[in-house]
Coordinates of C-alpha atoms and ligand atoms in Angstrom, one line a residue:
Chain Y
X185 CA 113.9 -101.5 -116.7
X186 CA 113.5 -103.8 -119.8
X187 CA 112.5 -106.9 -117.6
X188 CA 109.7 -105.4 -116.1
X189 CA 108.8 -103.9 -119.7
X190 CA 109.1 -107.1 -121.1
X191 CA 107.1 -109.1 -118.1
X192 CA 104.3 -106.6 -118.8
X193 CA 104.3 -106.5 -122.3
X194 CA 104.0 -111.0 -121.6
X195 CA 101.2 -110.5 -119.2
X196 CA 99.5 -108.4 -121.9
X197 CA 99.5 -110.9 -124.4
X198 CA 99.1 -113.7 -122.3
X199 CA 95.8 -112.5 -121.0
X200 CA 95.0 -112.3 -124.2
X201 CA 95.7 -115.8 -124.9
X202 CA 94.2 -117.3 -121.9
X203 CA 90.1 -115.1 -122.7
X204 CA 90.5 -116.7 -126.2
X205 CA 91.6 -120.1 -124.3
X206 CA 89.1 -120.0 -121.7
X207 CA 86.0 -120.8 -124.0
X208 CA 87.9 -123.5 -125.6
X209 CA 88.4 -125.2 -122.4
X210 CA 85.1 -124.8 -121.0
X211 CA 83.6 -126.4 -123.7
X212 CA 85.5 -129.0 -123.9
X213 CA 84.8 -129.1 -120.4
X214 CA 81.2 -129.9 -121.2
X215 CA 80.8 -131.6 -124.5
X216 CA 84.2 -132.7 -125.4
X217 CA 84.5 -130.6 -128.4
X218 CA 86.9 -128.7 -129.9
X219 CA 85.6 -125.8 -131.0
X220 CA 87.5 -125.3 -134.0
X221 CA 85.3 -122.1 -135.1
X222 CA 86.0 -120.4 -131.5
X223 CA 89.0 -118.0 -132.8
X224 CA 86.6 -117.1 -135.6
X225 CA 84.2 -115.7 -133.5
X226 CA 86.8 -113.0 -132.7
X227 CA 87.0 -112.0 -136.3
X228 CA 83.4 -111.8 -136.5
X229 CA 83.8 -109.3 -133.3
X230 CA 86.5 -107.0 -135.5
X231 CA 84.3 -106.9 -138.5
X232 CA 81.4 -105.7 -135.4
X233 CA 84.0 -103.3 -134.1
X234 CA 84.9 -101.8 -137.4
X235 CA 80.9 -101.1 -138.1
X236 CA 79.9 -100.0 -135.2
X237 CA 83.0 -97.5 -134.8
X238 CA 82.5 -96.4 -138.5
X239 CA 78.9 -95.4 -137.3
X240 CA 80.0 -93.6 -135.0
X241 CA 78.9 -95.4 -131.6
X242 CA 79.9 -94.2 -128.6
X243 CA 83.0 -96.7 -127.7
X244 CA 80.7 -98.4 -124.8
X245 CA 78.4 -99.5 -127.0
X246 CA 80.5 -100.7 -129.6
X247 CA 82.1 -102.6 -127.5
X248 CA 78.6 -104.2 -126.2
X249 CA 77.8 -105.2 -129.3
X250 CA 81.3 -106.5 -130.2
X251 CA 80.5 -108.7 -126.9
X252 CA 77.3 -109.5 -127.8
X253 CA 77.9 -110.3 -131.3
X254 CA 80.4 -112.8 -130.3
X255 CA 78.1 -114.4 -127.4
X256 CA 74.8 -114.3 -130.2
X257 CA 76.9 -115.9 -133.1
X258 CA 78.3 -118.2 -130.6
X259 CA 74.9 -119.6 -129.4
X260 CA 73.2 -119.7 -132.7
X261 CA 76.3 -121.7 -133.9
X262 CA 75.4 -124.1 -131.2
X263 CA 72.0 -124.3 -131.5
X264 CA 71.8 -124.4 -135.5
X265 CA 75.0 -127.1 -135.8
X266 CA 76.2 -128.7 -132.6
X267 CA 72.9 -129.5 -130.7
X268 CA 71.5 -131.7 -133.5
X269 CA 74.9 -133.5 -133.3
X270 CA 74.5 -133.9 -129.8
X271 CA 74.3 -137.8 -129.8
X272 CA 76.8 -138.1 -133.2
X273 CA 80.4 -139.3 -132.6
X274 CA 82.8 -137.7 -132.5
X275 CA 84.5 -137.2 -134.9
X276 CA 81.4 -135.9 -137.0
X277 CA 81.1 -132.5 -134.6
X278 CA 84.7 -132.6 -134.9
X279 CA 84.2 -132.2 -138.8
X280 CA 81.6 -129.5 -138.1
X281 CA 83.5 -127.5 -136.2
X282 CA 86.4 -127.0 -139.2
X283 CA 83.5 -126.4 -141.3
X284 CA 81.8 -124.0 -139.2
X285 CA 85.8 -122.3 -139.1
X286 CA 85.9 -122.0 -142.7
X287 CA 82.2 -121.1 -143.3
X288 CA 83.0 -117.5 -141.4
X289 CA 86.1 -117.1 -143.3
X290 CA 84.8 -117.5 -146.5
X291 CA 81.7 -115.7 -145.7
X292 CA 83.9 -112.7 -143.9
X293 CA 85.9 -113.0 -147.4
X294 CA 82.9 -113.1 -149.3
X295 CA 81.4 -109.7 -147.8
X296 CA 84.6 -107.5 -146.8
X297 CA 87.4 -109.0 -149.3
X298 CA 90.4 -110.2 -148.0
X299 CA 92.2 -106.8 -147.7
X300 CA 93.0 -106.0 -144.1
X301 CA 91.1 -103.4 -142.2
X302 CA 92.5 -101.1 -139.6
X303 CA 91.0 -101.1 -137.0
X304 CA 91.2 -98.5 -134.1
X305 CA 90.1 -99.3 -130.7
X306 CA 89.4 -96.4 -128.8
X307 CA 90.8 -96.6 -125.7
X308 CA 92.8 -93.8 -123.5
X309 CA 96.3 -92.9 -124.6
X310 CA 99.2 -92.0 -122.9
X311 CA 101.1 -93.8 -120.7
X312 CA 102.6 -93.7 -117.1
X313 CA 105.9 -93.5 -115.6
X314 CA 106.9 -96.5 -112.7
X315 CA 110.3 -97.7 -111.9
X316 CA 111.6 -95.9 -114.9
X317 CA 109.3 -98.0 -117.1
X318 CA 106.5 -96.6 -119.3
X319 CA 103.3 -98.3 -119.1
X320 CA 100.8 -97.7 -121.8
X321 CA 97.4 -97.0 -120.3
X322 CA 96.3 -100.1 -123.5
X323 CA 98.5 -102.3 -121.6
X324 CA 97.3 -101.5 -118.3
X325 CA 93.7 -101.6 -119.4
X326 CA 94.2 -105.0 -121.0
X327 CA 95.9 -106.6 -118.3
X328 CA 93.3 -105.3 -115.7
X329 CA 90.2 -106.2 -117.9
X330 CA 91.1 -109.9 -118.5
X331 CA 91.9 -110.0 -114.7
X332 CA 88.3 -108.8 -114.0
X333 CA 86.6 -111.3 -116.9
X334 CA 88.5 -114.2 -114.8
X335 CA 87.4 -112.9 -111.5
X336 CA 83.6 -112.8 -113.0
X337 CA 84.3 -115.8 -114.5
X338 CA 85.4 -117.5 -111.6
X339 CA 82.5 -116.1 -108.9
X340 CA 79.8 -117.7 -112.0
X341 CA 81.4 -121.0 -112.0
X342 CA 81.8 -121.1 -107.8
X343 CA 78.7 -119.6 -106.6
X344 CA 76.0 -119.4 -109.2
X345 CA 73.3 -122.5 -109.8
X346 CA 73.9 -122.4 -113.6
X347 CA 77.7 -122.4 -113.2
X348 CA 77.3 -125.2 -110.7
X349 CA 75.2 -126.7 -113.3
X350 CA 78.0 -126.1 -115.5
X351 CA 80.6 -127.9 -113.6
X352 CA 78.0 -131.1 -112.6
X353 CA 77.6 -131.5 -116.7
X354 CA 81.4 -131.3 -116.7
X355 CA 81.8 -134.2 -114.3
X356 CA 79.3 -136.4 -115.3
X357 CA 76.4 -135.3 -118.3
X358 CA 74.5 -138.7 -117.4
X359 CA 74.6 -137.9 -113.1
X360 CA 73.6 -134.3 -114.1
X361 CA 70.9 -135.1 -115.9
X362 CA 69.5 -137.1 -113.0
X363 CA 69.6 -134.0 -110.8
X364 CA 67.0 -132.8 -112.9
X365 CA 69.5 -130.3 -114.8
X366 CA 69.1 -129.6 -118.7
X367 CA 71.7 -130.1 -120.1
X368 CA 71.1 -128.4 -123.4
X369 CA 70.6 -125.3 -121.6
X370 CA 73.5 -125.7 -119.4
X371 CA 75.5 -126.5 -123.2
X372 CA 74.1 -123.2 -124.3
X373 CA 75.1 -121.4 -121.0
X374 CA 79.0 -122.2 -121.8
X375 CA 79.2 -121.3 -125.2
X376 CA 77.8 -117.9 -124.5
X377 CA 79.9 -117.0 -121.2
X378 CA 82.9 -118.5 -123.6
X379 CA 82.2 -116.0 -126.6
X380 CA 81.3 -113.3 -124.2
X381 CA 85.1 -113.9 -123.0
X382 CA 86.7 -114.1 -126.5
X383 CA 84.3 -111.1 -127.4
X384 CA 85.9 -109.0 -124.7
X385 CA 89.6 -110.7 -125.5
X386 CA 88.6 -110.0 -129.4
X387 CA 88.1 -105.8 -128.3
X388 CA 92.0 -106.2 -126.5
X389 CA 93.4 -108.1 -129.3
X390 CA 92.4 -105.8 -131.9
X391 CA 93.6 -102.6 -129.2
X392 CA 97.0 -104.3 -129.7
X393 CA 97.4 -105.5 -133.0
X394 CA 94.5 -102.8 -135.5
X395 CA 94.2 -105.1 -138.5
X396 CA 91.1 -107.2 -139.3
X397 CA 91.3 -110.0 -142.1
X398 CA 89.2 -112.8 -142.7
X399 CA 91.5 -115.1 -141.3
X400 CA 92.8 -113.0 -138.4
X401 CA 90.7 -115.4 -135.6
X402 CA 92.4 -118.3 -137.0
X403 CA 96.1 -117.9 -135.8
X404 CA 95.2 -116.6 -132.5
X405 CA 92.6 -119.7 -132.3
X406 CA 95.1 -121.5 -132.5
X407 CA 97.4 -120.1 -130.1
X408 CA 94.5 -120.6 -127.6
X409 CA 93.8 -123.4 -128.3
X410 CA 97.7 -124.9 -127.4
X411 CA 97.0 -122.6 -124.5
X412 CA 94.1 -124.5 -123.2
X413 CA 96.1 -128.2 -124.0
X414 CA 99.3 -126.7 -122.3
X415 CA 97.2 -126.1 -118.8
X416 CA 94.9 -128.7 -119.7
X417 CA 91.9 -129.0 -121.4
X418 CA 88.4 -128.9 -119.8
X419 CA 90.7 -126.8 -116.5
X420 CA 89.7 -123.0 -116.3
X421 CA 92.7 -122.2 -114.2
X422 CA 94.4 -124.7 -116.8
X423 CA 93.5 -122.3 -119.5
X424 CA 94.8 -119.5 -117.8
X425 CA 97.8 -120.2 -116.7
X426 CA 98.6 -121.6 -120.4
X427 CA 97.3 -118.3 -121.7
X428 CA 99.7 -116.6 -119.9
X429 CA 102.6 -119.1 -120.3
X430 CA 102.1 -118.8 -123.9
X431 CA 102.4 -115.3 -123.9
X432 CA 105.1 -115.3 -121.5
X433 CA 107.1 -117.8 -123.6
X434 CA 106.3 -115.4 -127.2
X435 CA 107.5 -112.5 -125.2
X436 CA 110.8 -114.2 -124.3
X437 CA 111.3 -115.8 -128.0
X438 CA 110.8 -112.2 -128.9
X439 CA 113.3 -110.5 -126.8
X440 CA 115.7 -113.3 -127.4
X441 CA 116.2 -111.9 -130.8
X442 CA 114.1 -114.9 -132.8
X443 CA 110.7 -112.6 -133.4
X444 CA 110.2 -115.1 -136.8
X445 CA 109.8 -118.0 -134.3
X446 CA 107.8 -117.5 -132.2
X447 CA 104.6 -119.3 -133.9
X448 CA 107.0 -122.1 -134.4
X449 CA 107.8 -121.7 -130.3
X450 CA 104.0 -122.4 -129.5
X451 CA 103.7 -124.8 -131.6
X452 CA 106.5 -127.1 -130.3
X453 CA 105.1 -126.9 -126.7
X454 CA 102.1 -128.1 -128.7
X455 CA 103.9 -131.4 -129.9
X456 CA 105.7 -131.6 -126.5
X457 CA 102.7 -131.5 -124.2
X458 CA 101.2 -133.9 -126.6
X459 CA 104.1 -136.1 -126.1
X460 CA 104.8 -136.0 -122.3
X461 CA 101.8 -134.8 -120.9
X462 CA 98.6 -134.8 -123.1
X463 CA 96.5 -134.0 -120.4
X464 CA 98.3 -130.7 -120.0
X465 CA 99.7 -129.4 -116.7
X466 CA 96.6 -128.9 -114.7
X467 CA 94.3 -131.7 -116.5
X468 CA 92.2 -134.5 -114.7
X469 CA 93.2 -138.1 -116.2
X470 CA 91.0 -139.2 -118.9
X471 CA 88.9 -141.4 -118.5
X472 CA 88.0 -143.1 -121.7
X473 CA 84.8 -144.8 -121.3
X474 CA 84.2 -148.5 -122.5
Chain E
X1226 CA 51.9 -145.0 -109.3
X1227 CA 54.4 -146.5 -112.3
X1228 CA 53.6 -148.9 -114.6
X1229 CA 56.1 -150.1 -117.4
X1230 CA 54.6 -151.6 -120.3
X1231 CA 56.4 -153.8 -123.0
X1232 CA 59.7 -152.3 -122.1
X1233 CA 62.2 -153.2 -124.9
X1234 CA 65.8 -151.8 -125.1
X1235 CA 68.7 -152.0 -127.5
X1236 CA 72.6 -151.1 -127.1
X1237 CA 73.3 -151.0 -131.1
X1238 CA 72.6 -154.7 -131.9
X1239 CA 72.3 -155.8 -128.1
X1240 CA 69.1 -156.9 -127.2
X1241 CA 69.7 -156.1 -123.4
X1242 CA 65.9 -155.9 -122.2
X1243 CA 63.3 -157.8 -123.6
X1244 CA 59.5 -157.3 -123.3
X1245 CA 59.9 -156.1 -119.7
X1246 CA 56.3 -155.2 -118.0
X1247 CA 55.8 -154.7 -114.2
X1248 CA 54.2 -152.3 -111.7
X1249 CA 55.3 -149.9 -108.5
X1250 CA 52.3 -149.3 -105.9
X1251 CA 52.2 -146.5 -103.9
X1252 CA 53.6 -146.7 -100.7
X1253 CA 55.7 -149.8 -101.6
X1254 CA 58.9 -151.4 -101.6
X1255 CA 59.5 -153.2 -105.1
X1256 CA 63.1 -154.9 -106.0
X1257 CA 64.5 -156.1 -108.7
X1258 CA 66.6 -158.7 -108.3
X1259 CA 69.3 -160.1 -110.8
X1260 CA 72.5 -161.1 -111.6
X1261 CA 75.2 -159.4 -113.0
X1262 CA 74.1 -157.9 -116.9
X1263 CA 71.1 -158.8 -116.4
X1264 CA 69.7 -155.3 -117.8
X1265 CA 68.7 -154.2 -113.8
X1266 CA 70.4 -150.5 -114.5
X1267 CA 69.1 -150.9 -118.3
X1268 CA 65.6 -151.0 -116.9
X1269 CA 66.4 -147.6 -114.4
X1270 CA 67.9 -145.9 -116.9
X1271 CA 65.0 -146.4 -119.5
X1272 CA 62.5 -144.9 -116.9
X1273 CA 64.5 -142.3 -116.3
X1274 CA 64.9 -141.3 -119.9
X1275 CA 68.4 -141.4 -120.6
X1276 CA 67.8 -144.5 -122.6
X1277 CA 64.6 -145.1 -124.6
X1278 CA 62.5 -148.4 -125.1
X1279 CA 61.8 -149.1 -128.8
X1280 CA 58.2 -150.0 -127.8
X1281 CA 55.4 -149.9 -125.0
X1282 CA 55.2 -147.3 -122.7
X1283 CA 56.1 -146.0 -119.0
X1284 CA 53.6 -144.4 -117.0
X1285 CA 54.2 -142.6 -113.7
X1286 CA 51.7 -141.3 -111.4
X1287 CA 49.3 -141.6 -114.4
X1288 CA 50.9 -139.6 -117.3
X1289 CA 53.0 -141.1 -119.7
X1290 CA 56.7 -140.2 -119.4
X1291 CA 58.5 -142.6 -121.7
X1292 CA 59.1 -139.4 -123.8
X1293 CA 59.8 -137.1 -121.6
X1294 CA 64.0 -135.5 -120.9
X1295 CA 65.0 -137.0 -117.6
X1296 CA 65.0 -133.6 -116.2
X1297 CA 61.4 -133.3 -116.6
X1298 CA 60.8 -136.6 -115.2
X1299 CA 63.0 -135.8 -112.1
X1300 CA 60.6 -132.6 -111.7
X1301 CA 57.8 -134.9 -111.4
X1302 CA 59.1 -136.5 -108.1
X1303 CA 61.4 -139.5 -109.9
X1304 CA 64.6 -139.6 -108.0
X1305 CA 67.2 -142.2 -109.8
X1306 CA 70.1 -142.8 -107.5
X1307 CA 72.8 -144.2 -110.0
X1308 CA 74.8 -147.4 -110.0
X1309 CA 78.4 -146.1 -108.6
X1310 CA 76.8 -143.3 -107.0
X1311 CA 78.1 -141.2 -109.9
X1312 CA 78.5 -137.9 -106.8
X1313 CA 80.4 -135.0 -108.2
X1314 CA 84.0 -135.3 -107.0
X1315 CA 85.0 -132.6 -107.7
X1316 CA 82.1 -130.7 -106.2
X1317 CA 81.8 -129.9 -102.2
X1318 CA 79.0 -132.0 -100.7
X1319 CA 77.0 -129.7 -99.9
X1320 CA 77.4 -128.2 -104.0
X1321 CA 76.4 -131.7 -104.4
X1322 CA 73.1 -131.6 -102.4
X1323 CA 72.7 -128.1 -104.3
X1324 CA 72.4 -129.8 -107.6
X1325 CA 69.8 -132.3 -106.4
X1326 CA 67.7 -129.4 -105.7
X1327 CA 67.8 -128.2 -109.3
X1328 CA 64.3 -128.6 -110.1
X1329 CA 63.0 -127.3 -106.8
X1330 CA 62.3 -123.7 -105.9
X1331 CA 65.2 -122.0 -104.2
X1332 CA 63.5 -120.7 -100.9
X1333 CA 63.2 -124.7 -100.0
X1334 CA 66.7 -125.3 -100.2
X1335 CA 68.6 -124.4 -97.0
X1336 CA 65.6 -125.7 -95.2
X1337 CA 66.2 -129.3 -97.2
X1338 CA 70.0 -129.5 -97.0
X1339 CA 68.9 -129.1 -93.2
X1340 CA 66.9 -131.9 -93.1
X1341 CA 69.2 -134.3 -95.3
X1342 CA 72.1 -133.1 -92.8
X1343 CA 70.2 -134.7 -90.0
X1344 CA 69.1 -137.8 -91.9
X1345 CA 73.0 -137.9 -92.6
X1346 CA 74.8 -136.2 -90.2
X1347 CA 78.4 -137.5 -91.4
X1348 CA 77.6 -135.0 -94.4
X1349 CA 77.0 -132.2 -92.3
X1350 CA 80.2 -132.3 -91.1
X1351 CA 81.8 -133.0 -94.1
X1352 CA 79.9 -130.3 -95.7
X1353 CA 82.8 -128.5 -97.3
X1354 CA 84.7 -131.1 -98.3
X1355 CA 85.0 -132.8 -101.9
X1356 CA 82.9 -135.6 -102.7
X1357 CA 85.9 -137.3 -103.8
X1358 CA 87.5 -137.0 -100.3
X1359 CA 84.4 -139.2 -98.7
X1360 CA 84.3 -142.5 -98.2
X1361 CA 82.1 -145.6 -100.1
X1362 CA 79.6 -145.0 -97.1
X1363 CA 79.8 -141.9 -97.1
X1364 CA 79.1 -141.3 -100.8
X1365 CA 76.1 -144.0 -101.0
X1366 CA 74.4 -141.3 -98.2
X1367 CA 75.6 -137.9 -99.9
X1368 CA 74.1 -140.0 -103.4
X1369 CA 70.8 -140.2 -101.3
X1370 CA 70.7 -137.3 -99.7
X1371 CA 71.1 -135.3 -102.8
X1372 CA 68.5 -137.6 -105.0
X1373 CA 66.1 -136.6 -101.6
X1374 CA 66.5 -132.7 -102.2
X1375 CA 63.9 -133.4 -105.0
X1376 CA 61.2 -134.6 -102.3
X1377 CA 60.6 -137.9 -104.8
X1378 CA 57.6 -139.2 -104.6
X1379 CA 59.7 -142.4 -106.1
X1380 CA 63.0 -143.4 -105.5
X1381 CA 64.8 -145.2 -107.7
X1382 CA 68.0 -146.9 -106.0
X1383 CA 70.8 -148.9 -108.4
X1384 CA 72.8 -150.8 -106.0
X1385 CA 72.8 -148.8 -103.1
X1386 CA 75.2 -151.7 -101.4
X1387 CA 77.2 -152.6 -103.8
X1388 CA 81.2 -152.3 -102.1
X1389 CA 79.9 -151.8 -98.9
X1390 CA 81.3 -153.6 -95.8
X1391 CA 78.3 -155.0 -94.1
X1392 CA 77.5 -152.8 -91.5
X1393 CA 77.3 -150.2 -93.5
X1394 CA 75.2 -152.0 -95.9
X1395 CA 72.8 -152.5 -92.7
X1396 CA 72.6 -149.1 -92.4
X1397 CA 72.0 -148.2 -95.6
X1398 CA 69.1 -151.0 -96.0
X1399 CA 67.7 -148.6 -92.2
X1400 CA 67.8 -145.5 -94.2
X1401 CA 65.9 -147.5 -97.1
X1402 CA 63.1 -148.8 -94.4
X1403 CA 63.0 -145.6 -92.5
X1404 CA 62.0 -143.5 -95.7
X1405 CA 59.5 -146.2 -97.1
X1406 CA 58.3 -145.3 -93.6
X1407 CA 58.0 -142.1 -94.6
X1408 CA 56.0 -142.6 -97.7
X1409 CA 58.3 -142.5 -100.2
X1410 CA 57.8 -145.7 -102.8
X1411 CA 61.4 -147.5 -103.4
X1412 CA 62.1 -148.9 -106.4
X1413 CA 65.3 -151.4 -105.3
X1414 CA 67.6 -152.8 -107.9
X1415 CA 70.1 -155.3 -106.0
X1416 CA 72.6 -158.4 -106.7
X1417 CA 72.3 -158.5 -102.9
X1418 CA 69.1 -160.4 -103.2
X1419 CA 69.3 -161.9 -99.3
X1420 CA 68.8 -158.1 -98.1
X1421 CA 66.8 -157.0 -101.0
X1422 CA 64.1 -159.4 -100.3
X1423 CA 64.0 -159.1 -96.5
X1424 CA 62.8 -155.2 -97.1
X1425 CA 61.0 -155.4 -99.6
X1426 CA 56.9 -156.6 -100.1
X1427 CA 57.1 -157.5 -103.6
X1428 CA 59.6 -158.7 -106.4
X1429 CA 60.8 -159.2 -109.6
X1430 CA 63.4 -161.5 -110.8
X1431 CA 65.1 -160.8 -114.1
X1432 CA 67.5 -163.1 -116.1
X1433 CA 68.8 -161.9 -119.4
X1434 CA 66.9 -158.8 -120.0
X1435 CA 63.6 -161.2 -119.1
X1436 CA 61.4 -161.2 -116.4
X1437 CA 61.1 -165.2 -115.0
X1438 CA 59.1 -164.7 -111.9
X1439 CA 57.3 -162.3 -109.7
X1440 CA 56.2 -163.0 -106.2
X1441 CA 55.7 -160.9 -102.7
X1442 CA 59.4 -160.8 -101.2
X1443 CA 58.3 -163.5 -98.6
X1444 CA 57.2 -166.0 -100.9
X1445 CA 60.6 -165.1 -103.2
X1446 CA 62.6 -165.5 -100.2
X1447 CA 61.3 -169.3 -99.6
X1448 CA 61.6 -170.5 -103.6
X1449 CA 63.4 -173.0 -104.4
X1450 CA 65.1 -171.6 -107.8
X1451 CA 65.4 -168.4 -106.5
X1452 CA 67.7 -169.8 -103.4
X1453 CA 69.8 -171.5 -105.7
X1454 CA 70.0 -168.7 -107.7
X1455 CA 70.7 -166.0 -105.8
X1456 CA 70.5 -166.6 -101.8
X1457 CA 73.6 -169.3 -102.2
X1458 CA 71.3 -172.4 -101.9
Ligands
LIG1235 N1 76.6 -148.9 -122.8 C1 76.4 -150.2 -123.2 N2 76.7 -150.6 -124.4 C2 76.5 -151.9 -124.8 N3 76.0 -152.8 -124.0 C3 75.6 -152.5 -122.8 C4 75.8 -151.1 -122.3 N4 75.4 -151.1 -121.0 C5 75.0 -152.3 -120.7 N5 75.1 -153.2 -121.7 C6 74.7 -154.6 -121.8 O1 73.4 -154.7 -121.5 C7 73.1 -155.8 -120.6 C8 72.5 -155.3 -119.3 O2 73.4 -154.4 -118.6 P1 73.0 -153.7 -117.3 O3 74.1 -152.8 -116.9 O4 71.6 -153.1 -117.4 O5 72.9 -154.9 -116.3 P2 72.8 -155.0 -114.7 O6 71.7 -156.0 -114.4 O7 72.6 -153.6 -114.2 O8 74.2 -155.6 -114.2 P3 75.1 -155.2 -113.0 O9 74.5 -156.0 -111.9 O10 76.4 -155.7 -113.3 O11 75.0 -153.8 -112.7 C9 74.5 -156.4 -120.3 O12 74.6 -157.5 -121.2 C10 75.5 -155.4 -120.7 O13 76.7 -156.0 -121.3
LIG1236 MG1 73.7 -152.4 -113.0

């Protein structure tokens, strides 16, 4: 059955998109950045992938360090450039943020060339038989793993103090800070569980498409990124739905027989959000303060 | 317990408070009285660190604190309960209460949401719901309650009835009495000078970011600029 084929082969990709869209939301959530270096971090986690595979770690652990390299670089990203920028416009964290972006390509570039990489993730092969469609164990995995992130995401940010914390800041920095919450560490807190997720949507991304470049976080950044405006940005279940609308709608631009567009798809539900609904579909009102 | 010393704050090239100095006893009721921008929330938010004074110092139960991050200073027993209640909407009320116990160990915190629930029992039943579903009442009490979860040696309160219909403004001003009963100091910032003063012993008046007179509440009350001022002749 191609439909179901096709559906699966969306809800693949979207869940994809909507890890990598996840931490752009939540920080935006928080301190109203956007986090221009976020996609980077997942090429950081396929250069960490091709290492630790080439040294021949078992596949758990490379994929623990692939998670934890994104959630370390992440934090010391935040500590080293956007905490000292905490009370600067703007605009100037803004700046950073590209700068950050281009640092880790140029640095990536710098140390592994721009030459792509292959990159095999080790995951079980084979497939499975329903309906008269063949599921790929990779797809299956994929779709069940981001399911599970978002389930653990969503049990941190209900029921745990620091993901309360997390949604207080969200609300109102000054009110949180009165409760006697830190907000710096709460800062901290989101950009690690945010890399953590890319890390983990970095290990699915590279299962599906096995090339590392320098500039491989860039395009899917961005991707996530229209993901996270499309559901609106600072929402988690915002993010997720766009994730998986985004994937949904590349699938379907695929299958229509226009494969060359579908970059130029996403980026026109960029410029329509923009235009009819720029606080995205699941987005609060902004409220600008004076 | 807090004394503020040459308290001077700038908004960029604003001069909103200017060579402020006063003291809160233990045990008392102290308000500040004022119209609107005259710098009253300026003056809570210094103490509470999320804005600093260029000069002087702030001193609470004998350490200096005008360096300190507000969430160290709310660890210390300093309770700030913000202009516009600023409650999480989005948050249930009793997530809210939650947060106010952020500093505190956890094993205290079901027995505290307890006791604000009877203090407030509208919250208790209203437990799940969002913040943003309550009312203005309702919301001035869930602000309290939660700034109470700290046990505050001090409370700081920024307009407590401001858009309130007047009984529950009385009510409020009962809650206010009852803890001061309790021993918590109350540090009162109100436009609503008739009710401020009739709590409170002491006073401050502040025009323009400048304190013009200080006096117990009674003596306040029966002043003759001070009625034309603020108690509408
Ligand atoms: N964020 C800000 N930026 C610039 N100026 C400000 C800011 N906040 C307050 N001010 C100015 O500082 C002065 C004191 O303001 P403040 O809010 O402390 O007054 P207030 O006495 O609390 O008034 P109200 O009774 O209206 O709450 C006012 O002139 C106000 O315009
Ligand atoms: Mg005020």
């Amino acid at each position: 059955m191609l439909i179901l084929d096709q559906l699966i082969n969306a809800l693949q990709l979207g869940s994809i998109y909507a890890l990598v869209a996840l931490g752009y939301s939540m920080v935006y959530g928080i301190i109203k950045l956007l986090n221009f270096a976020h996609g980077d971090v997942i090429m950081v986690g396929g250069y960490i992938a091709i290492f630790s595979l080439a040294a021949g770690h078992h596949p758990a652990l490379a994929f623990f360090l692939i998670v934890f390299g994104c959630t370390l670089l992440a934090v010391v990203m935040e500590k080293l450039a956007y905490t000292p920028l905490r009370t600067a416009p703007r605009i100037s964290v803004l700046i950073t943020a590209i700068g950050i972006s281009i640092l880790l390509q140029n640095l990536a570039q710098f140390f592994f060339e721009a030459r792509p990489l292959p990159l095999h993730i080790p995951l079980p092969t084979g497939s499975i038989n329903i309906a008269g469609t063949t599921l790929a164990y990779t797809m299956i995995i994929t779709i069940m793993a981001s399911v599970l992130s978002m389930l653990a995401l969503n049990f941190v940010v209900s029921r745990t103090r620091l993901g309360k914390a997390m949604r207080a800041v969200s609300e109102d920095g000054e009110a949180a800070q009165l409760m006697g919450i830190n907000v710096n560490n709460v800062v901290t807190f989101t950009f690690a569980v945010g890399a953590a997720l890319a890390g983990i949507g970095a290990i699915l991304y590279f299962v599906r498409f096995p090339v590392v470049t320098p500039t491989v976080g860039a395009m899917l950044g961005l991707k996530a990124f229209i993901a996270a405006v499309l559901g609106g940005i600072g929402s988690i279940p915002g993010a997720m739905f766009g994730g998986f609308a985004i994937g949904i709608l590349e699938v379907l631009v695929t299958a229509a027989g226009f494969s060359r567009w579908t970059d130029g798809a996403v980026f026109l539900v960029l410029i329509i959000v923009l235009l009819v609904r720029p606080t995205g579909l699941m987005g609060r009102k902004i409220v600008e303060k004076v | 317990m807090l004394n503020v010393k040459n308290m001077n704050v700038y908004y960029g090239n604003i001069y909103a408070i200017k060579d402020v100095s006063f003291d809160v006893n233990e045990g008392e009721i102290v308000t500040l009285i004022g119209s609107n921008g005259a710098g009253k929330s300026t003056i809570l938010k210094t103490i509470s660190g999320l804005l600093r004074s260029k000069t002087g110092s702030i001193a609470f139960l004998g350490e200096t604190i005008e360096n300190s991050a507000s969430h160290a200073i709310v660890k210390r027993g300093l309770a700030h309960v913000p202009e516009g209640r600023r409650v999480f909407l989005q948050m249930s009320v009793q997530e809210n209460l939650e947060m106010g116990h952020y500093t505190q160990p956890r094993i205290t915190m079901n027995e505290r949401i307890e006791d604000v629930y009877e203090r407030f029992p509208r919250l208790k039943e209203r437990y799940k719901q969002r913040a943003g579903t309550l009312s203005g009442g309702e919301q001035q009490m869930l602000a309290m309650g939660r700034a109470l979860m700290s046990r505050p040696k001090l409370l700081m309160l920024d307009e407590p009835s401001m858009g309130l219909a007047p009984l529950l403004v009385d009510q409020i001003f009962e809650i206010i009495k009852e803890l001061a009963s309790l021993g918590v100091t109350i540090l009162l910032v109100e436009q609503n000078a008739q009710m401020a003063l009739s709590l409170a012993n002491r006073g401050y008046v502040l025009e323009t970011g400048k304190i013009t007179l200080t006096d117990s509440a009674k003596n306040l009350l029966e002043n003759d600029a001070v009625r034309r001022a603020y108690l509408g002749g």
